[in-house]
Coordinates of C-alpha atoms in Angstrom, one line a residue:
M49 CA -46.1 232.9 -64.0
K50 CA -42.7 232.4 -65.7
G51 CA -39.6 234.5 -65.6
V52 CA -35.8 234.2 -66.1
I53 CA -33.4 233.4 -63.3
F54 CA -29.7 232.6 -63.4
D55 CA -29.2 230.8 -60.1
I56 CA -30.7 229.6 -56.8
S57 CA -28.3 229.6 -54.0
H58 CA -28.9 227.6 -50.8
Y59 CA -27.7 228.1 -47.2
A60 CA -26.7 231.8 -47.5
I61 CA -26.1 233.8 -44.3
Y62 CA -25.2 237.3 -45.5
D63 CA -28.3 238.3 -47.4
G64 CA -30.8 238.8 -44.6
P65 CA -31.4 237.2 -41.2
G66 CA -30.8 233.5 -40.5
I67 CA -30.2 230.8 -43.1
R68 CA -31.6 231.8 -46.5
T69 CA -32.2 230.7 -50.0
I70 CA -31.3 233.3 -52.7
V71 CA -33.2 233.4 -56.0
F72 CA -31.3 235.4 -58.6
L73 CA -33.5 237.0 -61.3
K74 CA -31.8 237.9 -64.5
G75 CA -31.7 241.4 -66.0
C76 CA -30.8 244.8 -64.7
P77 CA -31.7 248.4 -65.8
L78 CA -28.3 249.7 -64.5
H79 CA -24.9 249.2 -66.1
C80 CA -22.6 249.7 -63.2
L81 CA -18.9 249.8 -64.3
W82 CA -17.9 247.6 -61.3
C83 CA -20.7 245.0 -61.6
H84 CA -19.6 241.8 -60.0
N85 CA -22.1 239.7 -61.9
P86 CA -22.1 240.4 -65.6
E87 CA -24.1 237.3 -66.2
S88 CA -27.0 239.0 -64.4
Q89 CA -27.2 242.1 -66.7
I90 CA -29.0 240.8 -69.8
F91 CA -32.5 239.6 -69.4
N92 CA -32.4 236.5 -71.6
P93 CA -30.4 233.3 -71.2
Q94 CA -26.8 233.3 -72.6
V95 CA -24.0 230.9 -73.2
S96 CA -20.7 231.4 -71.4
Y97 CA -17.4 230.2 -72.8
F98 CA -14.2 229.4 -70.7
R99 CA -11.5 229.9 -73.3
E100 CA -8.6 228.6 -71.1
K101 CA -10.2 225.1 -71.0
C102 CA -11.1 224.9 -74.7
I103 CA -9.1 222.4 -76.8
L104 CA -10.5 223.8 -80.1
C105 CA -11.8 220.4 -81.2
G106 CA -14.6 222.1 -83.2
K107 CA -17.4 219.7 -82.1
C108 CA -19.5 222.7 -81.0
V109 CA -19.1 224.3 -84.5
E110 CA -20.2 221.1 -86.2
V111 CA -23.4 220.6 -84.3
C112 CA -24.7 224.2 -84.1
P113 CA -28.0 224.3 -85.9
N114 CA -27.8 228.0 -86.6
E115 CA -24.1 228.2 -87.7
A116 CA -23.5 230.7 -84.9
L117 CA -20.1 229.4 -84.0
I118 CA -16.8 230.0 -85.9
I119 CA -13.5 228.4 -84.8
S120 CA -10.3 230.4 -85.1
E121 CA -6.7 229.6 -84.2
E122 CA -7.2 231.0 -80.7
S123 CA -10.9 230.5 -79.7
V124 CA -14.4 229.7 -80.7
I125 CA -16.3 232.8 -81.7
R126 CA -20.0 233.1 -81.2
E127 CA -22.2 235.3 -83.4
Y128 CA -24.8 236.3 -80.9
D129 CA -27.3 237.5 -83.4
K130 CA -27.5 233.9 -84.7
C131 CA -27.4 232.1 -81.4
D132 CA -30.8 231.1 -79.9
V133 CA -29.2 229.5 -76.8
C134 CA -30.4 226.0 -77.7
G135 CA -27.6 224.5 -75.6
T136 CA -26.5 221.9 -78.3
C137 CA -22.9 223.2 -78.2
V138 CA -22.9 222.8 -74.4
E139 CA -24.0 219.2 -74.6
V140 CA -21.2 218.1 -77.0
C141 CA -18.3 219.9 -75.4
P142 CA -15.8 217.3 -74.0
N143 CA -14.2 219.8 -71.6
Q144 CA -17.4 221.5 -70.5
V145 CA -16.1 225.0 -71.5
M146 CA -19.6 226.2 -72.4
E147 CA -22.5 226.7 -70.1
V148 CA -26.1 228.0 -70.5
V149 CA -26.5 230.9 -68.0
G150 CA -30.1 231.6 -67.1
K151 CA -33.3 229.7 -67.7
F152 CA -37.0 230.3 -67.9
I153 CA -38.7 228.9 -64.8
D154 CA -42.2 229.2 -63.3
T155 CA -43.1 230.2 -59.8
E156 CA -44.3 226.8 -58.8
E157 CA -40.9 225.2 -59.6
I158 CA -39.1 227.9 -57.6
I159 CA -41.3 227.3 -54.6
K160 CA -40.8 223.6 -54.9
Q161 CA -37.0 224.0 -54.6
I162 CA -37.3 226.6 -51.8
M163 CA -39.6 224.4 -49.6
V164 CA -36.8 221.8 -49.2
D165 CA -35.0 224.4 -47.1
K166 CA -37.9 225.5 -45.0
P167 CA -36.8 223.6 -41.9
F168 CA -33.6 225.7 -41.9
Y169 CA -35.6 228.9 -42.1
D170 CA -37.8 227.8 -39.2
N171 CA -34.8 226.9 -37.0
S172 CA -32.7 230.0 -37.8
G173 CA -35.2 232.8 -38.4
G174 CA -34.2 232.8 -42.0
G175 CA -36.1 232.9 -45.3
V176 CA -35.8 233.7 -48.9
T177 CA -34.0 236.7 -50.5
I178 CA -34.8 237.7 -54.1
S179 CA -31.7 239.1 -55.8
G180 CA -30.4 239.8 -59.3
G181 CA -29.7 241.5 -61.5
E182 CA -32.5 243.7 -60.4
P183 CA -35.6 241.7 -59.2
T184 CA -38.0 244.6 -59.8
A185 CA -37.1 244.5 -63.5
Q186 CA -39.3 241.4 -63.8
P187 CA -42.2 242.9 -61.6
K188 CA -45.0 240.4 -62.3
F189 CA -42.7 237.4 -61.8
L190 CA -41.3 238.9 -58.7
I191 CA -44.7 239.6 -57.2
S192 CA -45.8 236.1 -58.1
I193 CA -42.9 234.6 -56.2
L194 CA -43.4 236.9 -53.2
K195 CA -47.1 236.1 -52.9
A196 CA -46.4 232.4 -53.0
L197 CA -43.7 232.8 -50.3
K198 CA -46.0 234.7 -48.0
E199 CA -48.7 232.1 -48.4
K200 CA -46.2 229.6 -47.1
G201 CA -45.3 231.8 -44.1
I202 CA -41.7 232.4 -45.3
H203 CA -39.8 235.6 -44.4
T204 CA -39.0 237.6 -47.6
A205 CA -36.2 240.0 -48.4
I206 CA -35.1 241.7 -51.6
E207 CA -31.7 243.0 -52.8
T208 CA -32.5 246.0 -55.0
C209 CA -30.8 248.9 -56.7
G210 CA -34.0 250.9 -56.1
F211 CA -34.5 251.9 -59.7
F212 CA -38.2 251.0 -60.2
K213 CA -41.5 252.8 -60.8
E214 CA -43.1 254.5 -57.8
S215 CA -46.3 252.5 -58.5
L216 CA -44.5 249.3 -57.5
V217 CA -43.7 250.5 -54.0
E218 CA -47.2 249.9 -52.5
K219 CA -47.3 246.4 -54.1
L220 CA -43.9 245.5 -52.7
V221 CA -44.1 246.8 -49.1
G222 CA -47.0 244.4 -48.3
L223 CA -45.0 241.4 -49.5
I224 CA -41.4 242.1 -48.5
D225 CA -40.3 241.9 -44.8
L226 CA -36.8 243.4 -45.5
F227 CA -35.5 245.7 -48.2
L228 CA -31.7 245.5 -48.7
F229 CA -31.5 248.7 -50.6
D230 CA -28.3 250.0 -52.4
I231 CA -27.4 253.7 -52.4
K232 CA -24.4 254.2 -54.6
H233 CA -24.0 258.0 -54.6
F234 CA -26.0 261.0 -53.7
E235 CA -25.2 263.2 -56.8
P236 CA -27.3 262.5 -59.8
D237 CA -24.6 263.3 -62.4
I238 CA -22.0 261.1 -60.8
H239 CA -24.5 258.3 -60.3
K240 CA -25.4 258.4 -64.0
K241 CA -21.8 258.5 -65.1
F242 CA -21.0 255.2 -63.4
T243 CA -24.3 253.3 -63.6
G244 CA -26.0 254.7 -66.7
V245 CA -29.0 256.1 -64.8
S246 CA -29.6 259.1 -62.5
N247 CA -30.5 258.5 -58.8
E248 CA -33.5 260.7 -58.2
R249 CA -35.9 257.8 -58.5
I250 CA -33.7 255.6 -56.3
L251 CA -33.5 258.1 -53.5
F252 CA -37.3 258.8 -53.8
N253 CA -38.1 255.1 -53.5
F254 CA -35.8 254.7 -50.5
E255 CA -37.4 257.6 -48.7
K256 CA -41.0 256.4 -49.5
I257 CA -40.3 252.8 -48.5
H258 CA -38.6 254.0 -45.3
K259 CA -41.7 256.1 -44.3
I260 CA -43.8 253.0 -44.6
V261 CA -41.6 250.3 -43.1
G262 CA -39.3 252.2 -40.8
D263 CA -35.7 251.4 -39.8
Q264 CA -36.6 247.7 -39.1
G265 CA -37.8 247.1 -42.7
I266 CA -35.1 248.5 -44.8
I267 CA -31.3 248.5 -44.7
C268 CA -29.1 251.0 -46.5
R269 CA -26.3 249.3 -48.3
I270 CA -23.3 251.1 -49.9
P271 CA -21.0 249.3 -52.4
I272 CA -17.7 251.0 -51.7
I273 CA -16.0 251.6 -55.1
P274 CA -12.6 253.2 -55.5
G275 CA -12.8 256.5 -57.3
V276 CA -16.5 256.6 -57.2
N277 CA -17.7 256.9 -53.6
D278 CA -14.8 256.1 -51.3
D279 CA -14.1 259.8 -50.5
N280 CA -15.5 261.9 -47.7
H281 CA -17.6 264.0 -50.0
A282 CA -19.6 261.0 -51.2
I283 CA -19.9 259.3 -47.8
D284 CA -21.0 262.5 -46.2
G285 CA -23.6 263.1 -48.9
I286 CA -25.2 259.7 -48.5
T287 CA -25.2 259.9 -44.7
S288 CA -26.7 263.4 -44.8
F289 CA -29.5 262.1 -47.0
L290 CA -30.2 259.3 -44.5
K291 CA -30.3 261.8 -41.6
K292 CA -32.6 264.1 -43.6
I293 CA -35.2 261.4 -43.9
N294 CA -34.6 260.2 -40.3
Y295 CA -33.1 256.9 -41.2
M296 CA -31.0 255.7 -38.3
G297 CA -30.8 252.0 -39.1
E298 CA -27.7 250.0 -40.0
V299 CA -25.5 250.9 -42.9
H300 CA -24.0 247.9 -44.6
L301 CA -20.8 248.4 -46.7
M302 CA -19.9 246.1 -49.6
P303 CA -16.3 246.6 -50.5
Y304 CA -15.3 246.4 -54.2
N305 CA -13.2 243.4 -55.3
K306 CA -11.6 242.4 -58.6
M307 CA -12.9 238.8 -58.8
A308 CA -15.2 239.5 -61.8
K309 CA -12.7 239.7 -64.6
T310 CA -12.9 236.0 -65.5
K311 CA -16.7 236.2 -65.5
Y312 CA -16.7 239.0 -68.0
E313 CA -14.4 237.1 -70.3
K314 CA -16.6 233.9 -70.1
M315 CA -19.7 236.0 -71.0
G316 CA -18.0 237.5 -74.0
M317 CA -17.9 240.9 -72.3
G318 CA -14.2 241.1 -71.6
D319 CA -13.9 244.4 -73.6
I320 CA -16.2 246.2 -71.2
Y321 CA -14.6 245.0 -67.9
K322 CA -13.4 247.9 -65.9
D323 CA -10.8 247.6 -63.2
M324 CA -11.9 250.2 -60.6
G325 CA -8.6 250.1 -58.7
D326 CA -7.6 249.1 -55.2
L327 CA -9.6 249.6 -52.0
T328 CA -7.2 249.5 -49.1
E329 CA -8.1 248.2 -45.6
E330 CA -7.0 251.6 -44.2
N331 CA -9.4 253.5 -46.5
L332 CA -12.2 251.1 -45.6
N333 CA -11.6 251.5 -41.9
E334 CA -11.7 255.3 -42.3
I335 CA -15.1 255.1 -44.1
V336 CA -16.5 252.9 -41.3
E337 CA -15.3 255.3 -38.6
R338 CA -16.7 258.3 -40.5
I339 CA -20.1 256.7 -40.8
N340 CA -20.1 255.6 -37.2
N341 CA -19.2 259.1 -36.1
R342 CA -22.3 260.3 -37.8
G343 CA -24.4 258.2 -35.5
F344 CA -24.9 255.0 -37.6
T345 CA -24.1 251.4 -36.9
T346 CA -21.9 250.2 -39.7
V347 CA -21.7 246.6 -40.8
C348 CA -18.9 245.7 -43.3
N349 CA -19.6 242.7 -45.5
H350 CA -16.2 241.5 -46.7

């Protein structure tokens, strides 16, 4: 089974228990305004371009077989409708300002790379976390990877936005040891305004999975975004939902940061980058205290 990934990261310690390998699947059905990984949004491979390092030599323009590149006084412009991501431009660039982001890969190759790290999993209680993008957006590929991991006796986790079909739940719960499940807001309209989709399906999936796996098998994660969900109303709404479904597990907070601007520019997406503002330490501490006061254990992932 083949799918598209954009990275495999080794020796991670924040995405599940123990030392872990993270496999990043490409593509996501959401379009969060604050997305930290714009390279993860589109399903197909892309070519990034670091303008600041470009010397405008024109070699990439000369070798492009599809005439997809045009050189101007300030930069190299890519006509994406002509580009087939062949990588020829990347190979000839003397300053390595271009890079192919994403590749097609089969399950066997992923497992081969993962097995190198298995001694670290065994010694630390770690395993493999499938991330994205949104892993469930490539469901057949995801399930193929998970089945192969379970056959090897490897602990599995998934980082998910929760926006997937209900029919996928039963298939996933038997293959995933830990769901790291984002809840961004409790109000459908606000959720849709900032992510492009409503949240009914997300909350439904969280509740259904929790009923099956309990507090030990799923962790609620909240990305804290200024102007979106950093107020008492939003936090109380999420925690009320959790209490309603009898979830009393950990609540992991993921504070917003502004480190993604350069990524957007390199992906040719600078015009859609959105600065969401500042999240102060004081505000974050207040959120932690508010959640703790409602009976939860809060973990803040800086």
